[in-house]
Amino acid sequence: MKKIFVLAAMALLTLTASAQTIGRVNFNELIMLMPEMDSAREIMNASQREAEETYAVMVEEYQTKSTQYQQRQASWTAAIRESKERELYDLQNRIQDFSQNISQELQQQQAQLMAPIQEKAQNTVREICTQLGITVLFDSSQALYFDESVVVDITAQARTALNIPEGRTLEHLQQELAAQAAAAQQQAQ
């Protein structure tokens, strides 16, 4: 009885699978290359730079006051020395708090910036699947194997619908980002 049920279930799955149109898309590529992602990257990079600058100023202030404390502590009264030690302790705590808080805030900002981008890409992919009658869609960046004869790749259609320039690739994006990072590093020096 169990064997008949298993065979019937397998036959049903086979019939169902053959009626499905299977598609694939490189969703990560779409997200990374969307024009909106460029704007989000700029905002995130600006926030990161501001955080690094603020952190550097805080650390510099701490180092300056620490050096001053080490050089002058012998000549200070106990009350001044205690006040300066408390000030150094407070600065150190502020630096640690800032480091933890800014990390969380930058992650939240990234999530807020990414949410509408991902939603737009998902909606676009969903619309294309509906238009093409695709019932199952796989992300090609995570799949190990696709039989190209039975899979419809909608990446090109999604790129067009999302206004991603035709010649733009992940390799070009990586080169752009590396060039920007090099320019920012030179500017910082």
Coordinates of C-alpha atoms in Angstrom, one line a residue:
M1 CA 0.0 0.0 0.0
K2 CA 2.8 2.4 0.9
K3 CA 4.6 1.6 -2.3
I4 CA 1.5 2.5 -4.4
F5 CA 1.2 5.8 -2.5
V6 CA 4.9 6.6 -3.1
L7 CA 4.6 5.7 -6.8
A8 CA 1.5 7.8 -7.2
A9 CA 3.1 10.8 -5.4
M10 CA 6.2 10.5 -7.6
A11 CA 4.0 10.3 -10.8
L12 CA 2.1 13.4 -9.6
L13 CA 5.4 15.3 -8.9
T14 CA 6.7 14.3 -12.3
L15 CA 3.6 15.6 -14.1
T16 CA 3.6 18.8 -12.0
A17 CA 7.3 19.5 -12.7
S18 CA 6.9 18.9 -16.4
A19 CA 4.1 21.5 -16.5
Q20 CA 6.3 24.2 -14.8
T21 CA 8.5 26.6 -16.6
I22 CA 11.8 27.0 -14.7
G23 CA 13.8 30.2 -14.8
R24 CA 17.0 31.6 -13.4
V25 CA 18.3 35.0 -12.7
N26 CA 21.5 36.4 -11.2
F27 CA 19.8 38.4 -8.5
N28 CA 23.0 39.6 -6.8
E29 CA 24.3 40.9 -10.1
L30 CA 21.0 42.8 -10.6
I31 CA 21.2 44.4 -7.2
M32 CA 24.9 45.3 -7.4
L33 CA 24.5 46.9 -10.9
M34 CA 21.3 48.9 -10.4
P35 CA 21.7 52.6 -10.7
E36 CA 20.0 53.1 -7.4
M37 CA 22.7 51.0 -5.8
D38 CA 25.3 53.5 -7.0
S39 CA 23.5 56.2 -5.0
A40 CA 23.2 54.0 -2.0
R41 CA 26.9 53.1 -2.1
E42 CA 27.8 56.9 -2.3
I43 CA 25.6 57.6 0.8
M44 CA 27.1 54.6 2.7
N45 CA 30.7 55.6 1.8
A46 CA 30.1 59.2 2.9
S47 CA 28.7 58.0 6.2
Q48 CA 31.6 55.6 6.6
R49 CA 34.1 58.4 5.9
E50 CA 32.4 60.7 8.4
A51 CA 32.4 58.0 11.0
E52 CA 36.1 57.3 10.4
E53 CA 37.0 61.0 10.6
T54 CA 35.0 61.4 13.9
Y55 CA 36.7 58.4 15.3
A56 CA 40.1 59.7 14.4
V57 CA 39.4 63.0 16.0
M58 CA 38.3 61.3 19.2
V59 CA 41.4 59.1 19.3
E60 CA 43.7 62.0 18.6
E61 CA 42.1 64.0 21.5
Y62 CA 42.6 61.0 23.7
Q63 CA 46.2 60.5 22.7
T64 CA 46.9 64.2 23.2
K65 CA 45.4 64.3 26.6
S66 CA 47.0 61.0 27.6
T67 CA 50.4 62.3 26.5
Q68 CA 49.8 65.6 28.5
Y69 CA 48.8 63.5 31.5
Q70 CA 51.9 61.4 31.4
Q71 CA 54.2 64.5 31.0
R72 CA 52.6 66.6 33.7
Q73 CA 51.1 64.2 36.3
A74 CA 54.1 64.6 38.6
S75 CA 53.5 68.3 38.9
W76 CA 49.8 68.2 39.4
T77 CA 47.9 68.1 42.7
A78 CA 45.9 65.0 43.5
A79 CA 42.6 66.7 42.6
I80 CA 43.9 67.7 39.2
R81 CA 45.4 64.3 38.5
E82 CA 42.1 62.6 39.6
S83 CA 40.2 65.0 37.3
K84 CA 42.5 64.3 34.4
E85 CA 42.3 60.5 34.9
R86 CA 38.5 60.7 35.0
E87 CA 38.6 62.8 31.8
L88 CA 40.8 60.2 30.1
Y89 CA 38.5 57.4 31.3
D90 CA 35.4 59.2 30.0
L91 CA 37.1 59.8 26.7
Q92 CA 38.0 56.2 26.4
N93 CA 34.4 55.1 27.1
R94 CA 33.1 57.6 24.6
I95 CA 35.4 56.2 21.9
Q96 CA 34.3 52.7 22.7
D97 CA 30.6 53.7 22.7
F98 CA 31.0 55.6 19.5
S99 CA 32.7 52.6 17.8
Q100 CA 29.9 50.2 18.9
N101 CA 27.0 52.6 18.1
I102 CA 28.3 53.8 14.7
S103 CA 28.8 50.2 13.6
Q104 CA 25.2 49.5 14.4
E105 CA 24.0 52.7 12.8
L106 CA 25.9 52.1 9.6
Q107 CA 24.4 48.6 9.4
Q108 CA 20.9 50.0 9.9
Q109 CA 21.5 52.7 7.3
Q110 CA 22.7 50.0 4.8
A111 CA 19.5 48.0 5.5
Q112 CA 17.3 51.0 5.0
L113 CA 19.0 51.9 1.8
M114 CA 19.0 48.4 0.5
A115 CA 15.3 47.6 1.3
P116 CA 13.7 49.6 -1.6
I117 CA 16.4 48.5 -4.0
Q118 CA 15.8 44.8 -3.3
E119 CA 12.1 45.3 -3.3
K120 CA 12.3 47.0 -6.8
A121 CA 14.4 44.1 -8.1
Q122 CA 12.1 41.5 -6.6
N123 CA 9.0 43.1 -8.1
T124 CA 10.7 43.4 -11.5
V125 CA 11.7 39.8 -11.5
R126 CA 8.3 38.7 -10.3
E127 CA 6.7 40.7 -13.2
I128 CA 9.0 39.2 -15.8
C129 CA 8.2 35.7 -14.4
T130 CA 4.5 36.4 -14.6
Q131 CA 4.8 37.6 -18.2
L132 CA 6.9 34.6 -19.3
G133 CA 4.8 32.0 -17.3
I134 CA 7.8 31.0 -15.2
T135 CA 6.5 29.1 -12.1
V136 CA 9.9 28.4 -10.5
L137 CA 12.8 30.8 -10.4
F138 CA 16.3 30.0 -9.1
D139 CA 19.1 32.4 -8.3
S140 CA 21.9 31.4 -10.6
S141 CA 24.6 32.9 -8.3
Q142 CA 23.8 30.2 -5.8
A143 CA 22.9 27.2 -7.9
L144 CA 25.5 24.6 -8.7
Y145 CA 24.1 23.3 -12.0
F146 CA 21.4 24.2 -14.5
D147 CA 20.4 22.2 -17.5
E148 CA 20.3 25.1 -20.0
S149 CA 17.8 23.3 -22.2
V150 CA 15.1 23.5 -19.6
V151 CA 15.8 26.8 -17.9
V152 CA 14.9 30.3 -19.0
D153 CA 17.5 32.9 -18.0
I154 CA 15.7 36.2 -17.3
T155 CA 18.8 38.2 -16.2
A156 CA 19.1 40.2 -19.4
Q157 CA 15.4 41.1 -19.4
A158 CA 15.6 42.1 -15.7
R159 CA 18.7 44.2 -16.4
T160 CA 16.8 46.1 -19.1
A161 CA 13.8 46.6 -16.9
L162 CA 16.0 47.9 -14.1
N163 CA 17.8 50.3 -16.4
I164 CA 21.2 48.7 -16.0
P165 CA 23.4 49.8 -18.8
E166 CA 24.1 47.0 -21.3
G167 CA 27.9 46.9 -21.0
R168 CA 28.0 47.2 -17.2
T169 CA 29.2 44.1 -15.5
L170 CA 30.3 43.1 -12.0
E171 CA 33.9 43.2 -13.2
H172 CA 33.5 46.8 -14.4
L173 CA 31.8 47.7 -11.1
Q174 CA 34.7 46.2 -9.1
Q175 CA 37.2 48.2 -11.2
E176 CA 35.1 51.4 -10.6
L177 CA 35.0 50.8 -6.9
A178 CA 38.8 50.0 -6.7
A179 CA 39.5 53.2 -8.6
Q180 CA 37.3 55.2 -6.2
A181 CA 39.0 53.6 -3.2
A182 CA 42.4 54.4 -4.6
A183 CA 41.4 58.0 -5.3
A184 CA 40.0 58.4 -1.8
Q185 CA 43.1 57.0 -0.3
Q186 CA 45.3 59.4 -2.3
Q187 CA 43.0 62.3 -1.3
A188 CA 43.3 61.3 2.4
Q189 CA 47.1 61.4 2.2

